[in-house]
Short mmCIF file of C-alpha atoms and ligand atoms in Angstrom, two decimals:
data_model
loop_
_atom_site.label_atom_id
_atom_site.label_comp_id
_atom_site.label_asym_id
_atom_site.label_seq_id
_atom_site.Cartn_x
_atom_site.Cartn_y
_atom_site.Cartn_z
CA UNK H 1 181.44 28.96 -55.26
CA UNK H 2 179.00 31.07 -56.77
CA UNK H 3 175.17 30.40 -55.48
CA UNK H 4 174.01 27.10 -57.24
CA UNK H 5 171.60 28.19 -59.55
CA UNK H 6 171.58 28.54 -62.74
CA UNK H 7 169.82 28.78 -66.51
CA UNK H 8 170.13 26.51 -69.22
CA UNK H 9 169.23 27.15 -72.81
CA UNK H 10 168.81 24.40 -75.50
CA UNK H 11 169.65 25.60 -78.91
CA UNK H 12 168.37 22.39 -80.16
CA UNK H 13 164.99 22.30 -78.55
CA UNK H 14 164.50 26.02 -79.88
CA UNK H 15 165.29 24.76 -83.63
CA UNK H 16 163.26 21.32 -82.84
CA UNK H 17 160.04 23.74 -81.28
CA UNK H 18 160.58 25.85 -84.76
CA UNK H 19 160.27 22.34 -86.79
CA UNK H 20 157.43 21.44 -85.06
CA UNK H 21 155.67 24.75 -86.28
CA UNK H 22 156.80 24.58 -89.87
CA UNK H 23 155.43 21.01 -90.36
CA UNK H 24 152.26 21.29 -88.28
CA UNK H 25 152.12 24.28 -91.11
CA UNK H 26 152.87 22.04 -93.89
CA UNK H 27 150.61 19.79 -93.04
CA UNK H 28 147.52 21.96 -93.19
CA UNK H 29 148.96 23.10 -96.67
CA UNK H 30 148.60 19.01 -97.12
CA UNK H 31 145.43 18.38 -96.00
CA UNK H 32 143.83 21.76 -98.03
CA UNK H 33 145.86 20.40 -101.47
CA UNK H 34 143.93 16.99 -100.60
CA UNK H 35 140.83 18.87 -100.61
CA UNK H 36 141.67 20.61 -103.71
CA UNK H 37 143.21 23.85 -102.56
CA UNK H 38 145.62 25.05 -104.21
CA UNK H 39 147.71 26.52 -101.38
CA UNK H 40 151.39 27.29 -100.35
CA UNK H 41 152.96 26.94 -96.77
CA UNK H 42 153.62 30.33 -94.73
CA UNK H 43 156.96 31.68 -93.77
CA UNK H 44 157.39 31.76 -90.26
CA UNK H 45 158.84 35.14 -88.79
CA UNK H 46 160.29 33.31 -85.06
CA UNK H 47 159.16 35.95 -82.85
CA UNK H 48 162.80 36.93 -80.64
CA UNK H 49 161.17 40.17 -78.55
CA UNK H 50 162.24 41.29 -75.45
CA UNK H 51 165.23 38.88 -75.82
CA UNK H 52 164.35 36.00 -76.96
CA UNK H 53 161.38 35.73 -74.20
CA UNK H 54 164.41 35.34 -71.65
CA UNK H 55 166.16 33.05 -73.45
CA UNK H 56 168.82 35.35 -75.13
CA UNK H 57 168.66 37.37 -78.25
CA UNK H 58 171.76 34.95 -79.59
CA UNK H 59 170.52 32.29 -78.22
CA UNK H 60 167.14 32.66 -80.41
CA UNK H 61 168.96 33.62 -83.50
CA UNK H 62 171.06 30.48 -83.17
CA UNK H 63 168.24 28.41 -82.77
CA UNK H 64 166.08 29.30 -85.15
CA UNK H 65 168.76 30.27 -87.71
CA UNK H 66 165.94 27.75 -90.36
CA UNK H 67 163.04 30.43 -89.39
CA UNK H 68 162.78 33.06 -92.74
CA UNK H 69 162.78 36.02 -90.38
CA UNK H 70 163.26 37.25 -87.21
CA UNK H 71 160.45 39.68 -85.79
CA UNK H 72 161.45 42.27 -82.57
CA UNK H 73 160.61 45.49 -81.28
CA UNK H 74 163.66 46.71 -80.01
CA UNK H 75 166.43 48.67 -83.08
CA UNK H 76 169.30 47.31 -80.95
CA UNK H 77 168.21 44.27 -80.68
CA UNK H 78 167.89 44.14 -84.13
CA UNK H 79 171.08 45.60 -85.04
CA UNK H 80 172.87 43.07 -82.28
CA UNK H 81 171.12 40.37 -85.07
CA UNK H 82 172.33 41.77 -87.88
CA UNK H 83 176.30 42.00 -86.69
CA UNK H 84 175.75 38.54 -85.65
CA UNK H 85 175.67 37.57 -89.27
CA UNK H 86 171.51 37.54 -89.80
CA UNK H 87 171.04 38.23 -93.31
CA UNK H 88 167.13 37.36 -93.89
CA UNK H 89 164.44 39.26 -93.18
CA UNK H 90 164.10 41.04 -89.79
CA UNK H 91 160.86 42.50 -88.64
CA UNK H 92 160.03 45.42 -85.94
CA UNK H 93 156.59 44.75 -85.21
CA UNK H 94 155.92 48.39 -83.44
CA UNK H 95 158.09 50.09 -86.21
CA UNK H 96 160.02 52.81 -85.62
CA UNK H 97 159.65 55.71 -83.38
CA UNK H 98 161.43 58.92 -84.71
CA UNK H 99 163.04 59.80 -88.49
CA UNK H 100 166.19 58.71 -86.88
CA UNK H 101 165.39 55.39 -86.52
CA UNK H 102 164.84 55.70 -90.43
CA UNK H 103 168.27 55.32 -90.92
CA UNK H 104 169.22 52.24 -88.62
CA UNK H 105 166.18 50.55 -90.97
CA UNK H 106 167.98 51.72 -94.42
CA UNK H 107 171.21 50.61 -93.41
CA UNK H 108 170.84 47.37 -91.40
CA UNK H 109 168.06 46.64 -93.81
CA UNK H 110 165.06 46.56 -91.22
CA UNK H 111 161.67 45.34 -92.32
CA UNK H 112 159.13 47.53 -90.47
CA UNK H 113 155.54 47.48 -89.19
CA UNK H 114 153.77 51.06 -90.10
CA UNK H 115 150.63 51.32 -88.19
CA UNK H 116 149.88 55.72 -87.52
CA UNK H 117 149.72 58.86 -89.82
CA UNK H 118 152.93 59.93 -88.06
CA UNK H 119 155.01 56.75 -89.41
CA UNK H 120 154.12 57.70 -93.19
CA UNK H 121 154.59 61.33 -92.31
CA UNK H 122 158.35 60.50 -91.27
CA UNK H 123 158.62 57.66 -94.44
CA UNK H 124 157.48 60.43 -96.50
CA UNK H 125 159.93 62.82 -95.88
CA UNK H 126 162.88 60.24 -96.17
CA UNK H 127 165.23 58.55 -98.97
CA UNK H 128 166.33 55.30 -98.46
CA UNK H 129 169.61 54.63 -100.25
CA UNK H 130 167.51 51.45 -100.93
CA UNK H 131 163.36 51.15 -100.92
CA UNK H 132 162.46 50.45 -97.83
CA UNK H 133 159.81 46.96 -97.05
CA UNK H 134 157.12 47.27 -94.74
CA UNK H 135 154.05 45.83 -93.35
CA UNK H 136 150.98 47.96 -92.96
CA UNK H 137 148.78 47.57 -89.58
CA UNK H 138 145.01 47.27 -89.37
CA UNK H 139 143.53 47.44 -86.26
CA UNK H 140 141.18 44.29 -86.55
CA UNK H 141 139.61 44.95 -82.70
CA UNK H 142 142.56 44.46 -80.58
CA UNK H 143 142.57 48.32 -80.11
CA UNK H 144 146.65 48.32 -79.62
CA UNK H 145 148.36 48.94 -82.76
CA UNK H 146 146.80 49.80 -86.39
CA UNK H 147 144.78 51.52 -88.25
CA UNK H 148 141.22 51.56 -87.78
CA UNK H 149 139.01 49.71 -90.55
CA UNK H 150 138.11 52.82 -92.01
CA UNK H 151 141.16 54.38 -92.52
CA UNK H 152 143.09 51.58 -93.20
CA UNK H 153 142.54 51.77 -97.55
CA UNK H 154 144.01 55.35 -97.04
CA UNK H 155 146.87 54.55 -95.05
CA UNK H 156 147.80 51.78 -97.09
CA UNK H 157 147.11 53.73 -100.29
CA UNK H 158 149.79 55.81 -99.07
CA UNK H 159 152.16 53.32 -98.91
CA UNK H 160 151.68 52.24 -102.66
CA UNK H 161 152.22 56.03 -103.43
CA UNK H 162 155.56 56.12 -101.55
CA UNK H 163 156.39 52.38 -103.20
CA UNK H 164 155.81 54.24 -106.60
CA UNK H 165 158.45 57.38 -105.52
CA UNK H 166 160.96 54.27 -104.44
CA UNK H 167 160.66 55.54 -100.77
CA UNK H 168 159.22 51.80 -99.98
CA UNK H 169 159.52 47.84 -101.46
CA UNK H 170 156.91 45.52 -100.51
CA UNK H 171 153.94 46.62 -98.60
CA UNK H 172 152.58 44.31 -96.68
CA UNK H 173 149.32 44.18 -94.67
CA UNK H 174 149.11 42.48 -91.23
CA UNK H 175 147.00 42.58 -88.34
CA UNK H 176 146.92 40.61 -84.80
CA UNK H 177 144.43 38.40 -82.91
CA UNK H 178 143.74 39.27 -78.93
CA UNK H 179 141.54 35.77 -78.52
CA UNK H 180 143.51 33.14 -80.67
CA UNK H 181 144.10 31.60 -77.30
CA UNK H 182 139.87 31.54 -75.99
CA UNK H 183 136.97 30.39 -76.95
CA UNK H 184 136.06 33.38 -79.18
CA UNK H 185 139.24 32.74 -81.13
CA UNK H 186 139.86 34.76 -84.53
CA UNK H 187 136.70 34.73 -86.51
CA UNK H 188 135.35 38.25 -86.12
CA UNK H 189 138.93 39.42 -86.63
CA UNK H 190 139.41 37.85 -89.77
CA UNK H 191 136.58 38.89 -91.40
CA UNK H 192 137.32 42.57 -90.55
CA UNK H 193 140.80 41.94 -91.91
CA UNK H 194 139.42 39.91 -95.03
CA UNK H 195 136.54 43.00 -95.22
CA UNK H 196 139.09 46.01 -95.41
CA UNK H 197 142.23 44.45 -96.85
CA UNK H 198 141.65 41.06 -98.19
CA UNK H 199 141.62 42.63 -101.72
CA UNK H 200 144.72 44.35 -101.58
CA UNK H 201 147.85 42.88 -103.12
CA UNK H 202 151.16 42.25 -101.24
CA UNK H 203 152.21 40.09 -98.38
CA UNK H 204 150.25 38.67 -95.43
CA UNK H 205 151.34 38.38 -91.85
CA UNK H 206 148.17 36.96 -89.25
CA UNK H 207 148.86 35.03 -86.77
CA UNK H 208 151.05 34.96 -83.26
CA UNK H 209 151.42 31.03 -81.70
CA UNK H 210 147.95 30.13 -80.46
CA UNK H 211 146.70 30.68 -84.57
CA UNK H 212 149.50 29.19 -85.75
CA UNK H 213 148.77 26.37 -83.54
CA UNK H 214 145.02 26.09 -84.08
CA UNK H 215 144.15 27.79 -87.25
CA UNK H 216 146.99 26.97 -89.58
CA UNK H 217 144.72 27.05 -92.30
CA UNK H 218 143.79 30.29 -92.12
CA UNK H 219 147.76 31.60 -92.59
CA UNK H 220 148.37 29.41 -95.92
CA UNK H 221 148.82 31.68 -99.18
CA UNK H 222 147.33 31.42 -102.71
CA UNK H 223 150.09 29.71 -104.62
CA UNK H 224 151.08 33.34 -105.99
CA UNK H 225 150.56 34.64 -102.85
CA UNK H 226 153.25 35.49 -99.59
CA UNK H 227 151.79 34.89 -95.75
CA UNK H 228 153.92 35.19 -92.70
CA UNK H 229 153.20 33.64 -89.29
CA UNK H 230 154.51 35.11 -86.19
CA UNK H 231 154.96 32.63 -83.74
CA UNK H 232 156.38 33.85 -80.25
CA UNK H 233 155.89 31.38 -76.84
CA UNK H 234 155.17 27.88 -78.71
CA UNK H 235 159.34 27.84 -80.13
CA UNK H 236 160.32 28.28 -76.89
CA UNK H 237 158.50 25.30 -75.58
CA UNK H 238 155.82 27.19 -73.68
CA UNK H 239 152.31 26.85 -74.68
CA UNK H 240 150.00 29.84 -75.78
CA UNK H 241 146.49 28.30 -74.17
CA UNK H 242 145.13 27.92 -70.50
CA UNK H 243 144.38 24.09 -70.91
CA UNK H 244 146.17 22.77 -73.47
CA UNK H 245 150.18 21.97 -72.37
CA UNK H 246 153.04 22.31 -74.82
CA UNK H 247 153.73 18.80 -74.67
CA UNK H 248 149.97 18.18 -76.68
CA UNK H 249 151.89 19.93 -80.00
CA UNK H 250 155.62 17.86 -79.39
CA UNK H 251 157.16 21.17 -78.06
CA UNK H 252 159.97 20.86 -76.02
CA UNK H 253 161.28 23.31 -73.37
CA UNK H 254 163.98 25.34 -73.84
CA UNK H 255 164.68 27.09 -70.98
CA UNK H 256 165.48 25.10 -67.16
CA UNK H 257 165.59 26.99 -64.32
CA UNK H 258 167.84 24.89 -62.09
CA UNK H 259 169.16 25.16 -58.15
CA UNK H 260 170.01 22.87 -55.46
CA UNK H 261 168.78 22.98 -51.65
CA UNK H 262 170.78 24.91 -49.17
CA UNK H 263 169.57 23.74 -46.16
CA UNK H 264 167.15 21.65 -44.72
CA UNK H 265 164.35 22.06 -41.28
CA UNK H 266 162.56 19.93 -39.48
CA UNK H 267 159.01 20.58 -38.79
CA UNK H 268 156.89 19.74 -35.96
CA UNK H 269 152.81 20.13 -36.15
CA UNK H 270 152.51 23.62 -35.58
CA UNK H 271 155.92 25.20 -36.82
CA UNK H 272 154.94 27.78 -39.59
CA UNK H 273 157.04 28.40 -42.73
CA UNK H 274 158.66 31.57 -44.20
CA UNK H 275 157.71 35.11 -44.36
CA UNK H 276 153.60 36.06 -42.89
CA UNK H 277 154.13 32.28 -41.94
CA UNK H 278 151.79 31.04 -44.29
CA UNK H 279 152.29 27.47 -44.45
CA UNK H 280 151.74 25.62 -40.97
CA UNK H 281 153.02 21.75 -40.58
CA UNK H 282 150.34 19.46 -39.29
CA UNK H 283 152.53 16.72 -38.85
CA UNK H 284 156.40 16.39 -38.23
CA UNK H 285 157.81 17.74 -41.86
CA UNK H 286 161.11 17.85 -43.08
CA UNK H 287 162.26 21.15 -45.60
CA UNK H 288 164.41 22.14 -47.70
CA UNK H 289 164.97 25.72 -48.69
CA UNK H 290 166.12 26.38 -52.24
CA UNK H 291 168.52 28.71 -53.42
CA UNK H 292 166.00 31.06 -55.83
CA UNK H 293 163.78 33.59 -55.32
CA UNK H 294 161.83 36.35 -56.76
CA UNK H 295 165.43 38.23 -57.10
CA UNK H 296 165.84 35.03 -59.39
CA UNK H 297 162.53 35.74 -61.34
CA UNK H 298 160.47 33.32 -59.58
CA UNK H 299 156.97 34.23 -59.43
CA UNK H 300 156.68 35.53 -55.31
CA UNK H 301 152.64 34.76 -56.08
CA UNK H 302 153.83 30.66 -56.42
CA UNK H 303 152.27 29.83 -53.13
CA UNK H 304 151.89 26.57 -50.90
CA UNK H 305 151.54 23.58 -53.38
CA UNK H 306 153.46 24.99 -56.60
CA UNK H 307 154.58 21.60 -58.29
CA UNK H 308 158.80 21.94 -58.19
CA UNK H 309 161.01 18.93 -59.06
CA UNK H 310 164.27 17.88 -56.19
CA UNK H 311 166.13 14.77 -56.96
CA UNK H 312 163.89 14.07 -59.78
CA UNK H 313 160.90 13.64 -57.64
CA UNK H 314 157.91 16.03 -57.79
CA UNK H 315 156.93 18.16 -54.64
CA UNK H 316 155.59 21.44 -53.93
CA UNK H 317 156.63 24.55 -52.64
CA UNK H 318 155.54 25.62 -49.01
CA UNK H 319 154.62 29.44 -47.93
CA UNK H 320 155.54 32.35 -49.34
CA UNK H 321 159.19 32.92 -51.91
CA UNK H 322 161.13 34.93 -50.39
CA UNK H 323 163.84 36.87 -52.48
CA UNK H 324 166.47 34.84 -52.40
CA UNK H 325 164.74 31.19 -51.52
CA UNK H 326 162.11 29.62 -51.53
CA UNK H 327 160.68 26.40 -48.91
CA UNK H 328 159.62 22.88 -50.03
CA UNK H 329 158.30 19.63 -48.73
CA UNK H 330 160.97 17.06 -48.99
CA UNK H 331 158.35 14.36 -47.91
CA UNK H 332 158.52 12.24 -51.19
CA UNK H 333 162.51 12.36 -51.08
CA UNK H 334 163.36 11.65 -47.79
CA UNK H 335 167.08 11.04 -48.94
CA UNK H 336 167.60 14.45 -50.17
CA UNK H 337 169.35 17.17 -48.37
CA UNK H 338 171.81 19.75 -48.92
CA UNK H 339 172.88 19.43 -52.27
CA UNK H 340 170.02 18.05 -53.83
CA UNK H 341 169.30 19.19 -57.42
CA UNK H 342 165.98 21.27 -57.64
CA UNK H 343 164.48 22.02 -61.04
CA UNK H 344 162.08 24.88 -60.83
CA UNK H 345 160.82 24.69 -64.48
CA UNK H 346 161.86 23.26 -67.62
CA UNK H 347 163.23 19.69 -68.99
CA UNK H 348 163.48 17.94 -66.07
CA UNK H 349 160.94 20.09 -63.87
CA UNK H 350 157.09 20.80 -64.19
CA UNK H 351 156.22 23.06 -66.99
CA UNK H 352 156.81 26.79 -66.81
CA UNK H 353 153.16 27.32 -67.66
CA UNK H 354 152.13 25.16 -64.60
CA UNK H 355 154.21 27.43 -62.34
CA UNK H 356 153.10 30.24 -64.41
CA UNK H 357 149.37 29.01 -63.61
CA UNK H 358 150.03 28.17 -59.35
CA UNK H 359 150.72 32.18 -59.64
CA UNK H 360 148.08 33.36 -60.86
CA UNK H 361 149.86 34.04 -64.56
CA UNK H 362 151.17 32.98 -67.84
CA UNK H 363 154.75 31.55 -68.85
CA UNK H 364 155.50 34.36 -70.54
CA UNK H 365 155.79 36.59 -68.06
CA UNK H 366 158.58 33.93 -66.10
CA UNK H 367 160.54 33.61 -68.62
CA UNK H 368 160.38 37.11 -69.82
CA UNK H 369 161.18 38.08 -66.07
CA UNK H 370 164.21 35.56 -65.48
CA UNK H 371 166.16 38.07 -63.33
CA UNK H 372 170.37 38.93 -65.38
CA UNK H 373 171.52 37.65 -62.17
CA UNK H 374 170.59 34.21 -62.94
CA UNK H 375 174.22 32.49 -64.47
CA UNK H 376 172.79 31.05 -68.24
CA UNK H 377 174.58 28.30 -69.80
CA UNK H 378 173.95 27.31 -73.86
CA UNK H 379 173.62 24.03 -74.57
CA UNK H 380 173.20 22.80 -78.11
C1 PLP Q 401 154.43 38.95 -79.34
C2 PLP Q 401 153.81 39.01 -80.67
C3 PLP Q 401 153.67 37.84 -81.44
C4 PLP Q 401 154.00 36.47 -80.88
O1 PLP Q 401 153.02 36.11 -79.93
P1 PLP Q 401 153.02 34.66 -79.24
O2 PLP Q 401 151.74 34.63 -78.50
O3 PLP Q 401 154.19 34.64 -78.34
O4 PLP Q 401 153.11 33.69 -80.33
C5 PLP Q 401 153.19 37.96 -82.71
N1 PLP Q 401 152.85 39.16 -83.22
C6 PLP Q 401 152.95 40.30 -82.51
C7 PLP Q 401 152.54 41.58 -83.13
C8 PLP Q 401 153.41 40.27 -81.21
O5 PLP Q 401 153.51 41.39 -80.51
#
């Protein structure tokens, strides 16, 4: 028998999660066509980088097969969509990176972001068999991709001159928010965007999850007009802010991290727990050890008191993960023992972002670090 742990995927709660978004976005178009408005609802680009945040790159597509686009940064990834049967739109938000790549875009039809001199240098010197559509960058005070403000009306001027030799489609302008998520949120951004672009025709494409989430408004179009949202974390059931769970918005999760205990100790006052013995029992204890580690893509910085779910009763983890295992107080289930389901996030466990939080980091980063030795199974 193989080690018991394993990964589960739910295609269903990835297409419910993406539901959730597109009516939370119809709703704001509502609610501004009650206030007079006249408005139209985004398309949503489901964000699917660095596979599917964990989940799978098939996985994703399958689940959000109702999303209008896809939106990646890795070619192959993009390609692996496209011979699995994608046919709308599919967006590489860092572009492309040499005039090679030019051709994978022409010929798997490949939607690209164009934020530096060199990209427009290497668009100008090509010919698409077809014109190819992009989106062009501003840097709106992130400081990681796009142009600056002030030569944003060139770069983008350059793009209309390469639509008009047929080298390029549809030109879009886009930008993205670094405080969507905090108490700043996107204000100063959007009025640098709205300052330097706002004019321009062509599609828009603003916000990731956390403005999706709590500025819909601001990503409805004019009724003539095209906007994209790019949500990432929220369709996979994890939540974008520090305080506010994914449950709040009706998401569900979509990835469970599952295992079973392997053995159990008992404590008495004084015994000490794994690795730098960390944890020390001040009372007669009884363990389990768990069959997942940081090998498994468990967070080693989970320390004593990490919630974790065995026999559908909530505990906590004791001392330090170890690669393989980890230790946990089987105190509230004193009928479990070897055997006994563990859920380590997901449906039936405590959130990945609470994990995510007992270590010191976000629930991106766990499920974007589940370890390809972890068995996955695809539910739908
Ligand atoms: C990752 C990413 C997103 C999605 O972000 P979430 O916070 O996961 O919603 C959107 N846009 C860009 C440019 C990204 O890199």
């Amino acid at each position: 028998m193989p080690r018991p742990i394993s990964v589960t995927i739910s295609v269903s709660a990835l297409a419910h999660n993406l539901a959730v978004v597109q009516r939370h976005l119809e709703q704001a178009a509502a609610a501004a066509r009650g206030r007079g408005d006249a408005c139209k609802t985004p398309s949503i680009w489901a964000v699917i980088k660095a596979h599917g945040y964990g989940h799978g790159t098939a996985q994703a597509a399958r689940g959000f097969a109702n999303a209008n686009g896809l939106a990646m940064l890795d070619l192959a990834e993009a390609v692996e969509c496209r011979e699995a049967g994608w046919t709308k739109p599919i967006l590489l938000l860092e572009g492309f990176f040499e005039p090679a790549d030019l051709e994978i875009l022409d010929r798997y039809r490949l939607t690209s972001v164009v934020h530096t001199r060199e990209q427009l240098d290497m668009l100008a010197g090509y010919r698409p068999s077809r014109p190819l559509n992009v989106f062009v960058k501003l840097n709106s005070g992130m400081n990681r991709l796009g142009f600056a403000p002030q030569a944003y009306r060139d770069a983008f001027a350059r793009a209309q001159a390469l639509r008009e030799q047929g080298v390029l489609g549809a030109v879009g302008r886009m930008t993205h928010f670094a405080n969507a998520d905090a108490p700043e949120g996107v204000a100063s951004q959007l009025e640098v965007f709205q300052r330097t672009a706002g004019d321009l025709p062509g599609p828009v494409s603003l916000s990731n999850s956390a403005a999706t989430l709590r500025y819909p408004e601001i990503a409805l179009a004019r009724p003539d007009g095209e906007s994209w949202v790019r949500p990432g974390i929220c369709l996979y059931g994890a939540s974008p802010f520090f305080d506010t769970d994914a449950a709040t918005f009706g998401l569900r999760p979509a990835m469970s991290l599952r295992s079973q205990i392997i053995a159990v100790q008992h404590l008495q006052p004084g015994d000490a727990v794994g690795y730098g013995s960390l944890f020390t029992a001040d009372r007669p204890l009884r363990t389990g050890v768990v069959a997942c580690g940081y090998a498994d893509g468990y967070p080693r910085h989970a320390g004593t008191g990490t919630p974790i779910v065995v026999a559908g009763v909530r505990t906590r983890v004791l001392g330090r993960v170890s690669m393989d295992m980890l230790c946990v107080d089987l105190t509230p289930v004193p009928d479990a023992g070897i055997g006994a389901p563990v859920s380590l996030w997901g449906a039936d466990g405590p959130s990945v972002d609470e994990v995510a939080q007992a270590a010191g980091t976000i629930g991106y980063e766990l499920l974007c670090a589940l370890a390809a030795r972890v068995p996955v199974r695809s539910v739908a």
